[in-house]
PDB file of C-alpha atoms in Angstrom:
ATOM      1  CA  MET U   1      11.919  15.668  40.254  1.00 80.00           C
ATOM      2  CA  ILE U   2      12.642  12.035  39.344  1.00 85.00           C
ATOM      3  CA  GLU U   3       8.938  11.488  38.634  1.00 84.00           C
ATOM      4  CA  ILE U   4       8.911  14.378  36.163  1.00 84.00           C
ATOM      5  CA  THR U   5      12.029  13.036  34.433  1.00 85.00           C
ATOM      6  CA  ILE U   6      10.505   9.559  34.135  1.00 84.00           C
ATOM      7  CA  LEU U   7       7.252  11.023  32.832  1.00 78.00           C
ATOM      8  CA  ALA U   8       9.151  13.081  30.254  1.00 80.00           C
ATOM      9  CA  LEU U   9      11.098  10.008  29.090  1.00 82.00           C
ATOM     10  CA  VAL U  10       7.900   7.969  28.764  1.00 84.00           C
ATOM     11  CA  LEU U  11       6.249  10.755  26.774  1.00 83.00           C
ATOM     12  CA  VAL U  12       9.245  11.089  24.444  1.00 82.00           C
ATOM     13  CA  ALA U  13       9.384   7.309  23.916  1.00 83.00           C
ATOM     14  CA  GLY U  14       5.644   7.197  23.205  1.00 81.00           C
ATOM     15  CA  LEU U  15       5.954  10.066  20.752  1.00 80.00           C
ATOM     16  CA  ALA U  16       8.837   8.339  18.954  1.00 76.00           C
ATOM     17  CA  VAL U  17       6.886   5.089  18.614  1.00 76.00           C
ATOM     18  CA  GLY U  18       3.797   6.957  17.406  1.00 75.00           C
ATOM     19  CA  LEU U  19       5.766   8.862  14.779  1.00 72.00           C
ATOM     20  CA  ALA U  20       7.444   5.665  13.579  1.00 70.00           C
ATOM     21  CA  VAL U  21       4.101   3.907  13.171  1.00 68.00           C
ATOM     22  CA  ARG U  22       2.498   6.905  11.497  1.00 69.00           C
ATOM     23  CA  GLY U  23       5.458   7.234   9.133  1.00 68.00           C
ATOM     24  CA  ARG U  24       4.648   3.805   7.682  1.00 65.00           C
ATOM     25  CA  GLU U  25       0.940   4.559   7.257  1.00 70.00           C
ATOM     26  CA  GLY U  26      -0.138   4.464   3.608  1.00 71.00           C
ATOM     27  CA  LYS U  27       3.371   3.817   2.260  1.00 73.00           C
ATOM     28  CA  VAL U  28       3.875   1.300  -0.524  1.00 74.00           C
ATOM     29  CA  ARG U  29       6.669  -0.995   0.655  1.00 68.00           C
ATOM     30  CA  ALA U  30       8.338  -3.603  -1.520  1.00 71.00           C
ATOM     31  CA  ALA U  31       7.927  -7.147  -0.260  1.00 70.00           C
ATOM     32  CA  ALA U  32      10.894  -9.487  -0.009  1.00 61.00           C
ATOM     33  CA  PRO U  33      10.809 -11.857  -2.984  1.00 56.00           C
ATOM     34  CA  ALA U  34      10.164 -15.374  -1.767  1.00 54.00           C
ATOM     35  CA  ALA U  35       8.487 -18.541  -2.898  1.00 51.00           C
ATOM     36  CA  ASP U  36       4.810 -18.153  -2.098  1.00 58.00           C
ATOM     37  CA  THR U  37       3.575 -21.128  -0.103  1.00 66.00           C
ATOM     38  CA  ARG U  38       0.132 -19.560   0.296  1.00 79.00           C
ATOM     39  CA  THR U  39      -1.012 -20.266  -3.259  1.00 83.00           C
ATOM     40  CA  HIS U  40      -4.062 -22.317  -2.265  1.00 84.00           C
ATOM     41  CA  LEU U  41      -5.289 -19.670   0.198  1.00 86.00           C
ATOM     42  CA  LEU U  42      -4.784 -16.885  -2.333  1.00 89.00           C
ATOM     43  CA  ALA U  43      -6.482 -18.847  -5.118  1.00 88.00           C
ATOM     44  CA  ALA U  44      -9.512 -19.342  -2.874  1.00 89.00           C
ATOM     45  CA  VAL U  45     -10.074 -15.569  -2.736  1.00 92.00           C
ATOM     46  CA  GLY U  46      -9.405 -14.958  -6.430  1.00 90.00           C
ATOM     47  CA  VAL U  47      -5.669 -14.299  -6.790  1.00 90.00           C
ATOM     48  CA  SER U  48      -5.341 -16.480  -9.861  1.00 83.00           C
ATOM     49  CA  GLY U  49      -1.795 -15.804 -10.988  1.00 78.00           C
ATOM     50  CA  THR U  50      -3.021 -14.857 -14.477  1.00 84.00           C
ATOM     51  CA  GLY U  51      -2.374 -11.149 -14.000  1.00 91.00           C
ATOM     52  CA  PRO U  52      -1.530  -8.609 -11.327  1.00 96.00           C
ATOM     53  CA  ALA U  53      -3.895  -8.388  -8.370  1.00 96.00           C
ATOM     54  CA  VAL U  54      -4.574  -5.846  -5.649  1.00 98.00           C
ATOM     55  CA  LEU U  55      -5.831  -7.676  -2.566  1.00 97.00           C
ATOM     56  CA  HIS U  56      -7.130  -5.499   0.258  1.00 98.00           C
ATOM     57  CA  PHE U  57      -8.363  -6.687   3.628  1.00 98.00           C
ATOM     58  CA  SER U  58     -11.328  -4.871   5.124  1.00 97.00           C
ATOM     59  CA  ALA U  59     -14.223  -5.276   7.550  1.00 97.00           C
ATOM     60  CA  ASP U  60     -17.671  -3.770   8.026  1.00 95.00           C
ATOM     61  CA  TRP U  61     -16.477  -2.028  11.173  1.00 95.00           C
ATOM     62  CA  CYS U  62     -13.378  -0.480   9.508  1.00 96.00           C
ATOM     63  CA  GLY U  63     -13.891   3.181   8.595  1.00 95.00           C
ATOM     64  CA  PRO U  64     -10.706   3.755   6.524  1.00 96.00           C
ATOM     65  CA  CYS U  65     -11.430   0.587   4.505  1.00 97.00           C
ATOM     66  CA  ALA U  66     -14.051   2.524   2.515  1.00 97.00           C
ATOM     67  CA  ALA U  67     -11.330   4.949   1.403  1.00 97.00           C
ATOM     68  CA  VAL U  68      -9.106   2.038   0.340  1.00 97.00           C
ATOM     69  CA  ARG U  69     -12.029   0.583  -1.615  1.00 97.00           C
ATOM     70  CA  ARG U  70     -12.420   3.875  -3.530  1.00 98.00           C
ATOM     71  CA  VAL U  71      -8.676   4.273  -4.186  1.00 98.00           C
ATOM     72  CA  VAL U  72      -8.195   0.699  -5.417  1.00 98.00           C
ATOM     73  CA  ALA U  73     -11.338   0.796  -7.577  1.00 98.00           C
ATOM     74  CA  GLY U  74     -10.229   4.092  -9.120  1.00 98.00           C
ATOM     75  CA  VAL U  75      -6.733   2.831  -9.914  1.00 98.00           C
ATOM     76  CA  ALA U  76      -8.106  -0.459 -11.290  1.00 97.00           C
ATOM     77  CA  THR U  77     -10.481   1.513 -13.533  1.00 97.00           C
ATOM     78  CA  ASP U  78      -7.627   3.754 -14.709  1.00 96.00           C
ATOM     79  CA  LEU U  79      -5.572   0.671 -15.628  1.00 96.00           C
ATOM     80  CA  ALA U  80      -8.463  -1.318 -17.150  1.00 95.00           C
ATOM     81  CA  ASP U  81      -7.106  -0.784 -20.678  1.00 95.00           C
ATOM     82  CA  ALA U  82      -3.559  -1.874 -19.765  1.00 95.00           C
ATOM     83  CA  PRO U  83      -2.192  -5.031 -21.428  1.00 95.00           C
ATOM     84  CA  LYS U  84      -2.486  -6.819 -18.058  1.00 95.00           C
ATOM     85  CA  PRO U  85      -5.176  -4.995 -16.047  1.00 96.00           C
ATOM     86  CA  PRO U  86      -5.072  -5.573 -12.288  1.00 97.00           C
ATOM     87  CA  GLN U  87      -7.722  -7.528 -10.421  1.00 96.00           C
ATOM     88  CA  ASP U  88      -9.382  -5.685  -7.529  1.00 97.00           C
ATOM     89  CA  ILE U  89      -9.996  -8.219  -4.743  1.00 97.00           C
ATOM     90  CA  GLU U  90     -11.493  -7.179  -1.418  1.00 98.00           C
ATOM     91  CA  VAL U  91     -11.401  -9.728   1.405  1.00 97.00           C
ATOM     92  CA  ASP U  92     -13.354  -9.489   4.650  1.00 97.00           C
ATOM     93  CA  ILE U  93     -10.840 -10.252   7.392  1.00 97.00           C
ATOM     94  CA  ASP U  94     -13.577 -11.838   9.512  1.00 96.00           C
ATOM     95  CA  ALA U  95     -14.415 -14.277   6.687  1.00 95.00           C
ATOM     96  CA  GLU U  96     -10.784 -15.212   5.899  1.00 94.00           C
ATOM     97  CA  PRO U  97      -8.846 -15.225   9.192  1.00 94.00           C
ATOM     98  CA  ALA U  98      -6.476 -17.989   8.008  1.00 92.00           C
ATOM     99  CA  LEU U  99      -5.327 -15.939   5.020  1.00 93.00           C
ATOM    100  CA  ALA U 100      -4.984 -12.818   7.171  1.00 95.00           C
ATOM    101  CA  LYS U 101      -2.827 -14.754   9.625  1.00 93.00           C
ATOM    102  CA  GLU U 102      -0.712 -16.268   6.833  1.00 92.00           C
ATOM    103  CA  LEU U 103      -0.095 -12.808   5.354  1.00 93.00           C
ATOM    104  CA  ASN U 104       0.627 -11.305   8.809  1.00 93.00           C
ATOM    105  CA  VAL U 105      -2.161  -8.751   8.616  1.00 96.00           C
ATOM    106  CA  LEU U 106      -1.911  -6.895  11.922  1.00 94.00           C
ATOM    107  CA  SER U 107      -4.211  -3.953  11.251  1.00 94.00           C
ATOM    108  CA  LEU U 108      -6.844  -2.721   8.846  1.00 96.00           C
ATOM    109  CA  PRO U 109      -6.767  -1.631   6.172  1.00 97.00           C
ATOM    110  CA  THR U 110      -3.911  -3.664   4.686  1.00 97.00           C
ATOM    111  CA  THR U 111      -3.388  -3.959   0.932  1.00 97.00           C
ATOM    112  CA  PHE U 112      -1.167  -6.304  -1.076  1.00 97.00           C
ATOM    113  CA  VAL U 113      -0.033  -6.159  -4.698  1.00 97.00           C
ATOM    114  CA  PHE U 114       0.662  -9.504  -6.371  1.00 94.00           C
ATOM    115  CA  ASP U 115       2.350  -9.939  -9.756  1.00 93.00           C
ATOM    116  CA  ALA U 116       1.093 -12.103 -12.644  1.00 90.00           C
ATOM    117  CA  GLU U 117       2.767 -15.163 -11.107  1.00 88.00           C
ATOM    118  CA  GLY U 118       0.940 -14.628  -7.815  1.00 88.00           C
ATOM    119  CA  ARG U 119       4.024 -13.441  -5.890  1.00 90.00           C
ATOM    120  CA  GLU U 120       3.644 -10.699  -3.315  1.00 92.00           C
ATOM    121  CA  ARG U 121       5.377  -7.574  -4.603  1.00 94.00           C
ATOM    122  CA  PHE U 122       4.137  -4.768  -2.354  1.00 95.00           C
ATOM    123  CA  ARG U 123       2.380  -4.303   0.987  1.00 96.00           C
ATOM    124  CA  ILE U 124       0.550  -1.188   2.162  1.00 96.00           C
ATOM    125  CA  SER U 125      -0.654  -0.539   5.710  1.00 95.00           C
ATOM    126  CA  GLY U 126      -3.311   2.144   5.864  1.00 95.00           C
ATOM    127  CA  VAL U 127      -4.884   4.008   2.966  1.00 96.00           C
ATOM    128  CA  PRO U 128      -2.596   4.093  -0.086  1.00 96.00           C
ATOM    129  CA  LYS U 129      -2.231   7.185  -2.217  1.00 96.00           C
ATOM    130  CA  ALA U 130      -3.642   6.561  -5.706  1.00 97.00           C
ATOM    131  CA  GLY U 131      -0.442   7.760  -7.392  1.00 96.00           C
ATOM    132  CA  ASP U 132       1.751   5.463  -5.297  1.00 96.00           C
ATOM    133  CA  LEU U 133      -0.475   2.465  -6.008  1.00 97.00           C
ATOM    134  CA  ARG U 134      -0.559   3.295  -9.723  1.00 96.00           C
ATOM    135  CA  SER U 135       3.263   3.558  -9.756  1.00 96.00           C
ATOM    136  CA  ALA U 136       3.598   0.186  -8.023  1.00 96.00           C
ATOM    137  CA  LEU U 137       1.244  -1.438 -10.543  1.00 97.00           C
ATOM    138  CA  ALA U 138       2.667   0.225 -13.681  1.00 95.00           C
ATOM    139  CA  PRO U 139       5.468  -2.287 -14.386  1.00 96.00           C
ATOM    140  CA  LEU U 140       3.167  -5.211 -13.545  1.00 95.00           C
ATOM    141  CA  THR U 141       0.411  -4.164 -15.953  1.00 95.00           C
ATOM    142  CA  ALA U 142       2.638  -3.394 -18.962  1.00 91.00           C
TER     143      ALA U 142
END
């Protein structure tokens, strides 16, 4: 009987952790405003600080990264006529491990939104919804 109780507790704990992780998937979360000490690493991949940028980490072996590529490209195209159109920057995590480590990228796909000053404003784990990404970029592109 004790074994069944322990098994049930382990299953419930595993389910809770799984639901918590899945609940964060694809959500646009605001980043804590802080001085960005990663300027040189970001500049090396094209985050210039001249306008908003959407930086998404991907890899050849990452299936969901193709969906992120389509979502980001679509949103960037939609906002191309904005006063400050966003840059669409895709970074191969295998080519830029130092930047991935500095930005605490723990899984793929991971997407960041930077403002015109190059500060991290939002972070998205998983595939973002186009509407959520567009809403996050709207005040930055005006």
